[in-house]
Amino acid sequence: MKTYVVDGSRVHTRADFFTELGRAVNGPGGYFGSNLDALVDCLRGGFGTPEDEPFRFVLQDAPRIRSAVGTRDWEAVEEIFEEAGVSLTSRTSTKDADPA
């Protein structure tokens, strides 16, 4: 299963979260949504993620990401990932073991 790792140490704002999703999937400067509606579209596949095989995201330093995104939007992010059937794994630091 393809795994995309989001570095939470780079996330200080909601916009940073989307930037880091893009970096994880498509490299520096990559796009993977810039708001919740776009995230829904991107998780359907074809924006750098496999269209015909499962993939997952690992969030390193997840508490920082949650704080930057905000409680209401974070709950929406979790719901979007769940509805898309994409695993979202939270790690408490960037030093956790390799997620692969």
mmCIF file of the C-alpha atoms, coordinates in Angstrom:
data_MODEL
# 
_entry.id   MODEL 
# 
loop_
_atom_site.group_PDB 
_atom_site.id 
_atom_site.type_symbol 
_atom_site.label_atom_id 
_atom_site.label_alt_id 
_atom_site.label_comp_id 
_atom_site.label_asym_id 
_atom_site.label_entity_id 
_atom_site.label_seq_id 
_atom_site.pdbx_PDB_ins_code 
_atom_site.Cartn_x 
_atom_site.Cartn_y 
_atom_site.Cartn_z 
_atom_site.occupancy 
_atom_site.B_iso_or_equiv 
_atom_site.pdbx_formal_charge 
_atom_site.auth_seq_id 
_atom_site.auth_comp_id 
_atom_site.auth_asym_id 
_atom_site.auth_atom_id 
_atom_site.pdbx_PDB_model_num 
ATOM 1   C CA . MET A 1 1   ? 0.000   0.000  0.000  1.00 0.00 ? 1   MET A CA 1 
ATOM 2   C CA . LYS A 1 2   ? 1.330   3.430  -0.933 1.00 0.00 ? 2   LYS A CA 1 
ATOM 3   C CA . THR A 1 3   ? 1.979   5.599  2.129  1.00 0.00 ? 3   THR A CA 1 
ATOM 4   C CA . TYR A 1 4   ? 2.190   9.388  2.120  1.00 0.00 ? 4   TYR A CA 1 
ATOM 5   C CA . VAL A 1 5   ? 3.855   10.977 5.155  1.00 0.00 ? 5   VAL A CA 1 
ATOM 6   C CA . VAL A 1 6   ? 2.866   14.502 6.172  1.00 0.00 ? 6   VAL A CA 1 
ATOM 7   C CA . ASP A 1 7   ? 5.494   16.342 8.238  1.00 0.00 ? 7   ASP A CA 1 
ATOM 8   C CA . GLY A 1 8   ? 3.559   18.157 10.936 1.00 0.00 ? 8   GLY A CA 1 
ATOM 9   C CA . SER A 1 9   ? 6.603   20.159 12.029 1.00 0.00 ? 9   SER A CA 1 
ATOM 10  C CA . ARG A 1 10  ? 6.022   22.307 8.928  1.00 0.00 ? 10  ARG A CA 1 
ATOM 11  C CA . VAL A 1 11  ? 2.334   22.938 9.695  1.00 0.00 ? 11  VAL A CA 1 
ATOM 12  C CA . HIS A 1 12  ? 1.550   26.196 11.491 1.00 0.00 ? 12  HIS A CA 1 
ATOM 13  C CA . THR A 1 13  ? -1.659  27.174 9.698  1.00 0.00 ? 13  THR A CA 1 
ATOM 14  C CA . ARG A 1 14  ? -4.571  25.504 7.931  1.00 0.00 ? 14  ARG A CA 1 
ATOM 15  C CA . ALA A 1 15  ? -3.013  26.504 4.593  1.00 0.00 ? 15  ALA A CA 1 
ATOM 16  C CA . ASP A 1 16  ? 0.254   24.819 5.641  1.00 0.00 ? 16  ASP A CA 1 
ATOM 17  C CA . PHE A 1 17  ? -1.654  21.563 6.128  1.00 0.00 ? 17  PHE A CA 1 
ATOM 18  C CA . PHE A 1 18  ? -2.800  21.569 2.510  1.00 0.00 ? 18  PHE A CA 1 
ATOM 19  C CA . THR A 1 19  ? 0.695   22.555 1.358  1.00 0.00 ? 19  THR A CA 1 
ATOM 20  C CA . GLU A 1 20  ? 2.176   19.595 3.237  1.00 0.00 ? 20  GLU A CA 1 
ATOM 21  C CA . LEU A 1 21  ? -0.438  17.207 1.848  1.00 0.00 ? 21  LEU A CA 1 
ATOM 22  C CA . GLY A 1 22  ? 0.655   18.367 -1.607 1.00 0.00 ? 22  GLY A CA 1 
ATOM 23  C CA . ARG A 1 23  ? 4.334   17.933 -0.736 1.00 0.00 ? 23  ARG A CA 1 
ATOM 24  C CA . ALA A 1 24  ? 3.710   14.408 0.603  1.00 0.00 ? 24  ALA A CA 1 
ATOM 25  C CA . VAL A 1 25  ? 1.867   13.294 -2.523 1.00 0.00 ? 25  VAL A CA 1 
ATOM 26  C CA . ASN A 1 26  ? 3.478   15.261 -5.342 1.00 0.00 ? 26  ASN A CA 1 
ATOM 27  C CA . GLY A 1 27  ? 6.754   16.640 -3.978 1.00 0.00 ? 27  GLY A CA 1 
ATOM 28  C CA . PRO A 1 28  ? 7.702   20.244 -3.182 1.00 0.00 ? 28  PRO A CA 1 
ATOM 29  C CA . GLY A 1 29  ? 5.153   22.659 -4.601 1.00 0.00 ? 29  GLY A CA 1 
ATOM 30  C CA . GLY A 1 30  ? 2.754   19.794 -5.288 1.00 0.00 ? 30  GLY A CA 1 
ATOM 31  C CA . TYR A 1 31  ? -1.005  20.236 -5.093 1.00 0.00 ? 31  TYR A CA 1 
ATOM 32  C CA . PHE A 1 32  ? -3.418  18.110 -3.115 1.00 0.00 ? 32  PHE A CA 1 
ATOM 33  C CA . GLY A 1 33  ? -6.259  20.489 -2.405 1.00 0.00 ? 33  GLY A CA 1 
ATOM 34  C CA . SER A 1 34  ? -6.397  23.920 -0.832 1.00 0.00 ? 34  SER A CA 1 
ATOM 35  C CA . ASN A 1 35  ? -9.673  23.563 1.050  1.00 0.00 ? 35  ASN A CA 1 
ATOM 36  C CA . LEU A 1 36  ? -11.972 20.820 2.312  1.00 0.00 ? 36  LEU A CA 1 
ATOM 37  C CA . ASP A 1 37  ? -13.982 20.509 -0.917 1.00 0.00 ? 37  ASP A CA 1 
ATOM 38  C CA . ALA A 1 38  ? -10.798 20.161 -2.969 1.00 0.00 ? 38  ALA A CA 1 
ATOM 39  C CA . LEU A 1 39  ? -9.513  17.545 -0.517 1.00 0.00 ? 39  LEU A CA 1 
ATOM 40  C CA . VAL A 1 40  ? -12.617 15.457 -1.214 1.00 0.00 ? 40  VAL A CA 1 
ATOM 41  C CA . ASP A 1 41  ? -11.861 15.617 -4.940 1.00 0.00 ? 41  ASP A CA 1 
ATOM 42  C CA . CYS A 1 42  ? -8.179  14.779 -4.476 1.00 0.00 ? 42  CYS A CA 1 
ATOM 43  C CA . LEU A 1 43  ? -8.891  11.745 -2.302 1.00 0.00 ? 43  LEU A CA 1 
ATOM 44  C CA . ARG A 1 44  ? -10.937 10.249 -5.131 1.00 0.00 ? 44  ARG A CA 1 
ATOM 45  C CA . GLY A 1 45  ? -7.653  9.675  -6.974 1.00 0.00 ? 45  GLY A CA 1 
ATOM 46  C CA . GLY A 1 46  ? -5.906  11.103 -9.976 1.00 0.00 ? 46  GLY A CA 1 
ATOM 47  C CA . PHE A 1 47  ? -4.170  14.004 -8.247 1.00 0.00 ? 47  PHE A CA 1 
ATOM 48  C CA . GLY A 1 48  ? -0.981  12.042 -7.656 1.00 0.00 ? 48  GLY A CA 1 
ATOM 49  C CA . THR A 1 49  ? -2.547  9.180  -5.722 1.00 0.00 ? 49  THR A CA 1 
ATOM 50  C CA . PRO A 1 50  ? -3.199  5.746  -7.206 1.00 0.00 ? 50  PRO A CA 1 
ATOM 51  C CA . GLU A 1 51  ? -6.606  5.404  -8.826 1.00 0.00 ? 51  GLU A CA 1 
ATOM 52  C CA . ASP A 1 52  ? -6.711  1.609  -8.703 1.00 0.00 ? 52  ASP A CA 1 
ATOM 53  C CA . GLU A 1 53  ? -5.015  0.653  -5.439 1.00 0.00 ? 53  GLU A CA 1 
ATOM 54  C CA . PRO A 1 54  ? -5.332  1.651  -1.788 1.00 0.00 ? 54  PRO A CA 1 
ATOM 55  C CA . PHE A 1 55  ? -3.179  4.339  -0.239 1.00 0.00 ? 55  PHE A CA 1 
ATOM 56  C CA . ARG A 1 56  ? -2.873  5.887  3.195  1.00 0.00 ? 56  ARG A CA 1 
ATOM 57  C CA . PHE A 1 57  ? -1.584  8.977  4.957  1.00 0.00 ? 57  PHE A CA 1 
ATOM 58  C CA . VAL A 1 58  ? 0.569   9.124  8.072  1.00 0.00 ? 58  VAL A CA 1 
ATOM 59  C CA . LEU A 1 59  ? 0.569   12.414 9.961  1.00 0.00 ? 59  LEU A CA 1 
ATOM 60  C CA . GLN A 1 60  ? 3.749   12.997 11.924 1.00 0.00 ? 60  GLN A CA 1 
ATOM 61  C CA . ASP A 1 61  ? 3.380   15.451 14.822 1.00 0.00 ? 61  ASP A CA 1 
ATOM 62  C CA . ALA A 1 62  ? -0.384  15.101 14.500 1.00 0.00 ? 62  ALA A CA 1 
ATOM 63  C CA . PRO A 1 63  ? -1.174  17.259 17.578 1.00 0.00 ? 63  PRO A CA 1 
ATOM 64  C CA . ARG A 1 64  ? 0.497   20.226 15.866 1.00 0.00 ? 64  ARG A CA 1 
ATOM 65  C CA . ILE A 1 65  ? -1.515  19.591 12.698 1.00 0.00 ? 65  ILE A CA 1 
ATOM 66  C CA . ARG A 1 66  ? -4.797  19.343 14.624 1.00 0.00 ? 66  ARG A CA 1 
ATOM 67  C CA . SER A 1 67  ? -4.047  22.584 16.441 1.00 0.00 ? 67  SER A CA 1 
ATOM 68  C CA . ALA A 1 68  ? -3.151  24.419 13.224 1.00 0.00 ? 68  ALA A CA 1 
ATOM 69  C CA . VAL A 1 69  ? -6.226  23.199 11.355 1.00 0.00 ? 69  VAL A CA 1 
ATOM 70  C CA . GLY A 1 70  ? -8.650  23.890 14.216 1.00 0.00 ? 70  GLY A CA 1 
ATOM 71  C CA . THR A 1 71  ? -11.093 21.570 15.955 1.00 0.00 ? 71  THR A CA 1 
ATOM 72  C CA . ARG A 1 72  ? -14.085 21.975 13.638 1.00 0.00 ? 72  ARG A CA 1 
ATOM 73  C CA . ASP A 1 73  ? -12.072 21.666 10.437 1.00 0.00 ? 73  ASP A CA 1 
ATOM 74  C CA . TRP A 1 74  ? -10.038 18.775 11.862 1.00 0.00 ? 74  TRP A CA 1 
ATOM 75  C CA . GLU A 1 75  ? -13.242 16.838 12.536 1.00 0.00 ? 75  GLU A CA 1 
ATOM 76  C CA . ALA A 1 76  ? -14.253 17.506 8.924  1.00 0.00 ? 76  ALA A CA 1 
ATOM 77  C CA . VAL A 1 77  ? -10.835 16.295 7.677  1.00 0.00 ? 77  VAL A CA 1 
ATOM 78  C CA . GLU A 1 78  ? -11.221 13.034 9.603  1.00 0.00 ? 78  GLU A CA 1 
ATOM 79  C CA . GLU A 1 79  ? -14.733 12.569 8.222  1.00 0.00 ? 79  GLU A CA 1 
ATOM 80  C CA . ILE A 1 80  ? -13.553 13.254 4.656  1.00 0.00 ? 80  ILE A CA 1 
ATOM 81  C CA . PHE A 1 81  ? -10.785 10.656 4.925  1.00 0.00 ? 81  PHE A CA 1 
ATOM 82  C CA . GLU A 1 82  ? -13.178 8.125  6.471  1.00 0.00 ? 82  GLU A CA 1 
ATOM 83  C CA . GLU A 1 83  ? -15.811 8.640  3.773  1.00 0.00 ? 83  GLU A CA 1 
ATOM 84  C CA . ALA A 1 84  ? -13.124 8.288  1.083  1.00 0.00 ? 84  ALA A CA 1 
ATOM 85  C CA . GLY A 1 85  ? -11.945 5.019  2.650  1.00 0.00 ? 85  GLY A CA 1 
ATOM 86  C CA . VAL A 1 86  ? -8.413  6.385  3.046  1.00 0.00 ? 86  VAL A CA 1 
ATOM 87  C CA . SER A 1 87  ? -6.527  5.501  6.221  1.00 0.00 ? 87  SER A CA 1 
ATOM 88  C CA . LEU A 1 88  ? -5.289  8.449  8.274  1.00 0.00 ? 88  LEU A CA 1 
ATOM 89  C CA . THR A 1 89  ? -2.729  7.426  10.907 1.00 0.00 ? 89  THR A CA 1 
ATOM 90  C CA . SER A 1 90  ? -1.589  9.905  13.551 1.00 0.00 ? 90  SER A CA 1 
ATOM 91  C CA . ARG A 1 91  ? 1.875   9.919  15.071 1.00 0.00 ? 91  ARG A CA 1 
ATOM 92  C CA . THR A 1 92  ? 2.703   12.106 18.035 1.00 0.00 ? 92  THR A CA 1 
ATOM 93  C CA . SER A 1 93  ? 6.106   13.229 16.777 1.00 0.00 ? 93  SER A CA 1 
ATOM 94  C CA . THR A 1 94  ? 8.260   13.357 13.681 1.00 0.00 ? 94  THR A CA 1 
ATOM 95  C CA . LYS A 1 95  ? 10.634  10.917 15.348 1.00 0.00 ? 95  LYS A CA 1 
ATOM 96  C CA . ASP A 1 96  ? 8.197   7.982  15.446 1.00 0.00 ? 96  ASP A CA 1 
ATOM 97  C CA . ALA A 1 97  ? 9.211   4.827  13.655 1.00 0.00 ? 97  ALA A CA 1 
ATOM 98  C CA . ASP A 1 98  ? 9.035   4.616  9.877  1.00 0.00 ? 98  ASP A CA 1 
ATOM 99  C CA . PRO A 1 99  ? 5.354   4.071  8.957  1.00 0.00 ? 99  PRO A CA 1 
ATOM 100 C CA . ALA A 1 100 ? 6.055   1.686  6.082  1.00 0.00 ? 100 ALA A CA 1 
# 
